[in-house]
Amino acid sequence: GQNIDQPTEMTATEGAIVQINCTYQTSGFNGLFWYQQHAGEAPTFLSYNVLDGLEEKGRFSSFLSRSKGYSYLLLKELQMKDSASYLCAVMDSNYQLIWGAGTKLIIKP
Amino acid sequence: DTEVTQTPKHLVMGMTNKKSLKCEQHMGHRAMYWYKQKAKKPPELMFVYSYEKLSINESVPSRFSPECPNSSLLNLHLHALQPEDSALYLCASSQGTGHTDTQYFGPGTRLTVL
């Protein structure tokens, strides 16, 4: 079967750094996406990784290790507005997105 | 511009009503998607249109009927829904359906079935 695991909830402090992990087992791999979703709103695209390594985009970075079936999203200089759910999704061999359940990130002052 | 628009934002309907959800994008994307999302759950894929043809139907009940009038528009016709169909309905689009084709989501329609 196909499976994507993320922590259910994490808490961090404003101004700090947080790492959200995602492990996956899917039938095929055509890339991994991270989306941010604020409560009641649509998911917003953050990053895409298909090759091993780190992709940096401002305060957000995403890392992929295909051999380990592992990715993480790193958020630096946390702001209150970063409080949201972060969804990891893998594109499988049929080019369909397989979604993790999401990690709810709570930022405290 | 990565904007996908959806109307209405909110919809309340009875189990005997017929209503439609609308989605529009002007990015020249050739793939469009309908997802259903329940609270605290990830999006569930319902339908995929590629080049205006239905390419994926994830065993969705016939009370949901998709339509793609042209490459910019996607509708979801609703009829005889059940209270458990209450959810956030998300439309997304992407350039194609290949591995580098990021899906961009609209703001969603919050549907309540009474």
mmCIF file with all atom_site columns, N, CA, C and O in Angstrom, chain B residues 7-8 10-22 63-67 75-81 109 111-113:
data_model
loop_
_atom_site.group_PDB
_atom_site.id
_atom_site.type_symbol
_atom_site.label_atom_id
_atom_site.label_alt_id
_atom_site.label_comp_id
_atom_site.label_asym_id
_atom_site.label_entity_id
_atom_site.label_seq_id
_atom_site.pdbx_PDB_ins_code
_atom_site.Cartn_x
_atom_site.Cartn_y
_atom_site.Cartn_z
_atom_site.occupancy
_atom_site.B_iso_or_equiv
_atom_site.pdbx_formal_charge
_atom_site.auth_seq_id
_atom_site.auth_comp_id
_atom_site.auth_asym_id
_atom_site.auth_atom_id
_atom_site.pdbx_PDB_model_num
ATOM 1   N N  . THR B 1 7   ? -16.528 29.566 -7.274  1.00 0.00 ? 7   THR B N  1
ATOM 2   C CA . THR B 1 7   ? -17.783 30.122 -6.760  1.00 0.00 ? 7   THR B CA 1
ATOM 3   C C  . THR B 1 7   ? -18.797 28.999 -6.584  1.00 0.00 ? 7   THR B C  1
ATOM 4   O O  . THR B 1 7   ? -18.768 28.007 -7.321  1.00 0.00 ? 7   THR B O  1
ATOM 5   N N  . PRO B 1 8   ? -19.681 29.128 -5.599  1.00 0.00 ? 8   PRO B N  1
ATOM 6   C CA . PRO B 1 8   ? -19.676 30.142 -4.546  1.00 0.00 ? 8   PRO B CA 1
ATOM 7   C C  . PRO B 1 8   ? -18.639 29.810 -3.465  1.00 0.00 ? 8   PRO B C  1
ATOM 8   O O  . PRO B 1 8   ? -18.061 28.732 -3.475  1.00 0.00 ? 8   PRO B O  1
ATOM 9   N N  . HIS B 1 10  ? -19.463 29.732 -0.195  1.00 0.00 ? 10  HIS B N  1
ATOM 10  C CA . HIS B 1 10  ? -20.218 28.909 0.741   1.00 0.00 ? 10  HIS B CA 1
ATOM 11  C C  . HIS B 1 10  ? -21.516 28.476 0.054   1.00 0.00 ? 10  HIS B C  1
ATOM 12  O O  . HIS B 1 10  ? -22.091 29.251 -0.728  1.00 0.00 ? 10  HIS B O  1
ATOM 13  N N  . LEU B 1 11  ? -21.978 27.269 0.377   1.00 0.00 ? 11  LEU B N  1
ATOM 14  C CA . LEU B 1 11  ? -23.220 26.775 -0.190  1.00 0.00 ? 11  LEU B CA 1
ATOM 15  C C  . LEU B 1 11  ? -23.902 25.883 0.836   1.00 0.00 ? 11  LEU B C  1
ATOM 16  O O  . LEU B 1 11  ? -23.271 24.973 1.383   1.00 0.00 ? 11  LEU B O  1
ATOM 17  N N  . VAL B 1 12  ? -25.177 26.181 1.089   1.00 0.00 ? 12  VAL B N  1
ATOM 18  C CA . VAL B 1 12  ? -25.997 25.326 1.950   1.00 0.00 ? 12  VAL B CA 1
ATOM 19  C C  . VAL B 1 12  ? -27.112 24.779 1.081   1.00 0.00 ? 12  VAL B C  1
ATOM 20  O O  . VAL B 1 12  ? -27.788 25.540 0.382   1.00 0.00 ? 12  VAL B O  1
ATOM 21  N N  . MET B 1 13  ? -27.302 23.493 1.099   1.00 0.00 ? 13  MET B N  1
ATOM 22  C CA . MET B 1 13  ? -28.348 22.902 0.260   1.00 0.00 ? 13  MET B CA 1
ATOM 23  C C  . MET B 1 13  ? -29.026 21.735 0.959   1.00 0.00 ? 13  MET B C  1
ATOM 24  O O  . MET B 1 13  ? -28.441 21.086 1.832   1.00 0.00 ? 13  MET B O  1
ATOM 25  N N  . GLY B 1 14  ? -30.270 21.517 0.572   1.00 0.00 ? 14  GLY B N  1
ATOM 26  C CA . GLY B 1 14  ? -31.000 20.384 1.079   1.00 0.00 ? 14  GLY B CA 1
ATOM 27  C C  . GLY B 1 14  ? -30.723 19.146 0.250   1.00 0.00 ? 14  GLY B C  1
ATOM 28  O O  . GLY B 1 14  ? -30.113 19.222 -0.830  1.00 0.00 ? 14  GLY B O  1
ATOM 29  N N  . MET B 1 15  ? -31.134 18.007 0.741   1.00 0.00 ? 15  MET B N  1
ATOM 30  C CA . MET B 1 15  ? -30.810 16.740 0.089   1.00 0.00 ? 15  MET B CA 1
ATOM 31  C C  . MET B 1 15  ? -31.527 16.565 -1.254  1.00 0.00 ? 15  MET B C  1
ATOM 32  O O  . MET B 1 15  ? -31.124 15.738 -2.065  1.00 0.00 ? 15  MET B O  1
ATOM 33  N N  . THR B 1 16  ? -32.566 17.360 -1.501  1.00 0.00 ? 16  THR B N  1
ATOM 34  C CA . THR B 1 16  ? -33.273 17.218 -2.771  1.00 0.00 ? 16  THR B CA 1
ATOM 35  C C  . THR B 1 16  ? -32.873 18.280 -3.790  1.00 0.00 ? 16  THR B C  1
ATOM 36  O O  . THR B 1 16  ? -33.342 18.272 -4.920  1.00 0.00 ? 16  THR B O  1
ATOM 37  N N  . ASN B 1 17  ? -32.014 19.203 -3.373  1.00 0.00 ? 17  ASN B N  1
ATOM 38  C CA . ASN B 1 17  ? -31.628 20.304 -4.263  1.00 0.00 ? 17  ASN B CA 1
ATOM 39  C C  . ASN B 1 17  ? -30.665 19.857 -5.354  1.00 0.00 ? 17  ASN B C  1
ATOM 40  O O  . ASN B 1 17  ? -29.961 18.851 -5.226  1.00 0.00 ? 17  ASN B O  1
ATOM 41  N N  . LYS B 1 18  ? -30.622 20.675 -6.415  1.00 0.00 ? 18  LYS B N  1
ATOM 42  C CA . LYS B 1 18  ? -29.581 20.552 -7.440  1.00 0.00 ? 18  LYS B CA 1
ATOM 43  C C  . LYS B 1 18  ? -28.811 21.854 -7.468  1.00 0.00 ? 18  LYS B C  1
ATOM 44  O O  . LYS B 1 18  ? -29.418 22.921 -7.586  1.00 0.00 ? 18  LYS B O  1
ATOM 45  N N  . LYS B 1 19  ? -27.497 21.772 -7.362  1.00 0.00 ? 19  LYS B N  1
ATOM 46  C CA . LYS B 1 19  ? -26.649 22.961 -7.394  1.00 0.00 ? 19  LYS B CA 1
ATOM 47  C C  . LYS B 1 19  ? -25.385 22.647 -8.180  1.00 0.00 ? 19  LYS B C  1
ATOM 48  O O  . LYS B 1 19  ? -25.079 21.486 -8.449  1.00 0.00 ? 19  LYS B O  1
ATOM 49  N N  . SER B 1 20  ? -24.644 23.710 -8.510  1.00 0.00 ? 20  SER B N  1
ATOM 50  C CA . SER B 1 20  ? -23.376 23.515 -9.216  1.00 0.00 ? 20  SER B CA 1
ATOM 51  C C  . SER B 1 20  ? -22.277 24.346 -8.587  1.00 0.00 ? 20  SER B C  1
ATOM 52  O O  . SER B 1 20  ? -22.520 25.486 -8.172  1.00 0.00 ? 20  SER B O  1
ATOM 53  N N  . LEU B 1 21  ? -21.095 23.780 -8.545  1.00 0.00 ? 21  LEU B N  1
ATOM 54  C CA . LEU B 1 21  ? -19.893 24.501 -8.147  1.00 0.00 ? 21  LEU B CA 1
ATOM 55  C C  . LEU B 1 21  ? -19.115 24.848 -9.413  1.00 0.00 ? 21  LEU B C  1
ATOM 56  O O  . LEU B 1 21  ? -19.056 24.040 -10.344 1.00 0.00 ? 21  LEU B O  1
ATOM 57  N N  . LYS B 1 22  ? -18.511 26.045 -9.391  1.00 0.00 ? 22  LYS B N  1
ATOM 58  C CA . LYS B 1 22  ? -17.783 26.487 -10.576 1.00 0.00 ? 22  LYS B CA 1
ATOM 59  C C  . LYS B 1 22  ? -16.325 26.788 -10.232 1.00 0.00 ? 22  LYS B C  1
ATOM 60  O O  . LYS B 1 22  ? -16.013 27.281 -9.148  1.00 0.00 ? 22  LYS B O  1
ATOM 61  N N  . ARG B 1 63  ? -24.044 11.030 -7.719  1.00 0.00 ? 63  ARG B N  1
ATOM 62  C CA . ARG B 1 63  ? -24.693 12.285 -7.313  1.00 0.00 ? 63  ARG B CA 1
ATOM 63  C C  . ARG B 1 63  ? -23.742 13.480 -7.509  1.00 0.00 ? 63  ARG B C  1
ATOM 64  O O  . ARG B 1 63  ? -24.144 14.629 -7.408  1.00 0.00 ? 63  ARG B O  1
ATOM 65  N N  . PHE B 1 64  ? -22.473 13.197 -7.788  1.00 0.00 ? 64  PHE B N  1
ATOM 66  C CA . PHE B 1 64  ? -21.495 14.217 -8.179  1.00 0.00 ? 64  PHE B CA 1
ATOM 67  C C  . PHE B 1 64  ? -21.216 14.036 -9.669  1.00 0.00 ? 64  PHE B C  1
ATOM 68  O O  . PHE B 1 64  ? -20.769 12.959 -10.084 1.00 0.00 ? 64  PHE B O  1
ATOM 69  N N  . SER B 1 65  ? -21.421 15.089 -10.446 1.00 0.00 ? 65  SER B N  1
ATOM 70  C CA . SER B 1 65  ? -21.241 14.979 -11.886 1.00 0.00 ? 65  SER B CA 1
ATOM 71  C C  . SER B 1 65  ? -20.354 16.112 -12.383 1.00 0.00 ? 65  SER B C  1
ATOM 72  O O  . SER B 1 65  ? -20.754 17.274 -12.348 1.00 0.00 ? 65  SER B O  1
ATOM 73  N N  . PRO B 1 66  ? -19.130 15.809 -12.833 1.00 0.00 ? 66  PRO B N  1
ATOM 74  C CA . PRO B 1 66  ? -18.243 16.870 -13.296 1.00 0.00 ? 66  PRO B CA 1
ATOM 75  C C  . PRO B 1 66  ? -18.516 17.226 -14.755 1.00 0.00 ? 66  PRO B C  1
ATOM 76  O O  . PRO B 1 66  ? -19.069 16.433 -15.518 1.00 0.00 ? 66  PRO B O  1
ATOM 77  N N  . GLU B 1 67  ? -18.105 18.439 -15.093 1.00 0.00 ? 67  GLU B N  1
ATOM 78  C CA . GLU B 1 67  ? -18.243 18.893 -16.481 1.00 0.00 ? 67  GLU B CA 1
ATOM 79  C C  . GLU B 1 67  ? -17.118 19.864 -16.780 1.00 0.00 ? 67  GLU B C  1
ATOM 80  O O  . GLU B 1 67  ? -16.803 20.717 -15.940 1.00 0.00 ? 67  GLU B O  1
ATOM 81  N N  . ASN B 1 75  ? -16.853 22.510 -13.835 1.00 0.00 ? 75  ASN B N  1
ATOM 82  C CA . ASN B 1 75  ? -18.036 22.547 -12.982 1.00 0.00 ? 75  ASN B CA 1
ATOM 83  C C  . ASN B 1 75  ? -18.178 21.230 -12.237 1.00 0.00 ? 75  ASN B C  1
ATOM 84  O O  . ASN B 1 75  ? -17.694 20.182 -12.692 1.00 0.00 ? 75  ASN B O  1
ATOM 85  N N  . LEU B 1 76  ? -18.870 21.304 -11.110 1.00 0.00 ? 76  LEU B N  1
ATOM 86  C CA . LEU B 1 76  ? -19.239 20.086 -10.401 1.00 0.00 ? 76  LEU B CA 1
ATOM 87  C C  . LEU B 1 76  ? -20.716 20.198 -10.073 1.00 0.00 ? 76  LEU B C  1
ATOM 88  O O  . LEU B 1 76  ? -21.125 21.060 -9.289  1.00 0.00 ? 76  LEU B O  1
ATOM 89  N N  . HIS B 1 77  ? -21.535 19.359 -10.719 1.00 0.00 ? 77  HIS B N  1
ATOM 90  C CA . HIS B 1 77  ? -22.986 19.388 -10.519 1.00 0.00 ? 77  HIS B CA 1
ATOM 91  C C  . HIS B 1 77  ? -23.340 18.434 -9.384  1.00 0.00 ? 77  HIS B C  1
ATOM 92  O O  . HIS B 1 77  ? -22.847 17.292 -9.332  1.00 0.00 ? 77  HIS B O  1
ATOM 93  N N  . LEU B 1 78  ? -24.193 18.952 -8.509  1.00 0.00 ? 78  LEU B N  1
ATOM 94  C CA . LEU B 1 78  ? -24.543 18.223 -7.290  1.00 0.00 ? 78  LEU B CA 1
ATOM 95  C C  . LEU B 1 78  ? -26.037 17.926 -7.278  1.00 0.00 ? 78  LEU B C  1
ATOM 96  O O  . LEU B 1 78  ? -26.853 18.829 -7.556  1.00 0.00 ? 78  LEU B O  1
ATOM 97  N N  . HIS B 1 79  ? -26.401 16.711 -6.946  1.00 0.00 ? 79  HIS B N  1
ATOM 98  C CA . HIS B 1 79  ? -27.820 16.349 -6.921  1.00 0.00 ? 79  HIS B CA 1
ATOM 99  C C  . HIS B 1 79  ? -28.043 15.225 -5.919  1.00 0.00 ? 79  HIS B C  1
ATOM 100 O O  . HIS B 1 79  ? -27.324 14.235 -5.899  1.00 0.00 ? 79  HIS B O  1
ATOM 101 N N  . ALA B 1 80  ? -29.052 15.422 -5.078  1.00 0.00 ? 80  ALA B N  1
ATOM 102 C CA . ALA B 1 80  ? -29.435 14.402 -4.093  1.00 0.00 ? 80  ALA B CA 1
ATOM 103 C C  . ALA B 1 80  ? -28.270 14.039 -3.176  1.00 0.00 ? 80  ALA B C  1
ATOM 104 O O  . ALA B 1 80  ? -27.967 12.860 -2.960  1.00 0.00 ? 80  ALA B O  1
ATOM 105 N N  . LEU B 1 81  ? -27.609 15.087 -2.668  1.00 0.00 ? 81  LEU B N  1
ATOM 106 C CA . LEU B 1 81  ? -26.472 14.840 -1.778  1.00 0.00 ? 81  LEU B CA 1
ATOM 107 C C  . LEU B 1 81  ? -26.938 14.400 -0.393  1.00 0.00 ? 81  LEU B C  1
ATOM 108 O O  . LEU B 1 81  ? -28.098 14.570 -0.014  1.00 0.00 ? 81  LEU B O  1
ATOM 109 N N  . THR B 1 109 ? -14.983 25.768 -2.029  1.00 0.00 ? 109 THR B N  1
ATOM 110 C CA . THR B 1 109 ? -16.393 26.025 -1.711  1.00 0.00 ? 109 THR B CA 1
ATOM 111 C C  . THR B 1 109 ? -16.724 25.212 -0.472  1.00 0.00 ? 109 THR B C  1
ATOM 112 O O  . THR B 1 109 ? -16.548 23.980 -0.469  1.00 0.00 ? 109 THR B O  1
ATOM 113 N N  . LEU B 1 111 ? -19.263 23.481 1.510   1.00 0.00 ? 111 LEU B N  1
ATOM 114 C CA . LEU B 1 111 ? -20.607 22.945 1.255   1.00 0.00 ? 111 LEU B CA 1
ATOM 115 C C  . LEU B 1 111 ? -21.179 22.324 2.516   1.00 0.00 ? 111 LEU B C  1
ATOM 116 O O  . LEU B 1 111 ? -20.514 21.522 3.183   1.00 0.00 ? 111 LEU B O  1
ATOM 117 N N  . THR B 1 112 ? -22.410 22.712 2.818   1.00 0.00 ? 112 THR B N  1
ATOM 118 C CA . THR B 1 112 ? -23.151 22.113 3.925   1.00 0.00 ? 112 THR B CA 1
ATOM 119 C C  . THR B 1 112 ? -24.429 21.521 3.367   1.00 0.00 ? 112 THR B C  1
ATOM 120 O O  . THR B 1 112 ? -25.204 22.225 2.705   1.00 0.00 ? 112 THR B O  1
ATOM 121 N N  . VAL B 1 113 ? -24.649 20.232 3.625   1.00 0.00 ? 113 VAL B N  1
ATOM 122 C CA . VAL B 1 113 ? -25.857 19.548 3.162   1.00 0.00 ? 113 VAL B CA 1
ATOM 123 C C  . VAL B 1 113 ? -26.744 19.265 4.386   1.00 0.00 ? 113 VAL B C  1
ATOM 124 O O  . VAL B 1 113 ? -26.302 18.627 5.346   1.00 0.00 ? 113 VAL B O  1
#
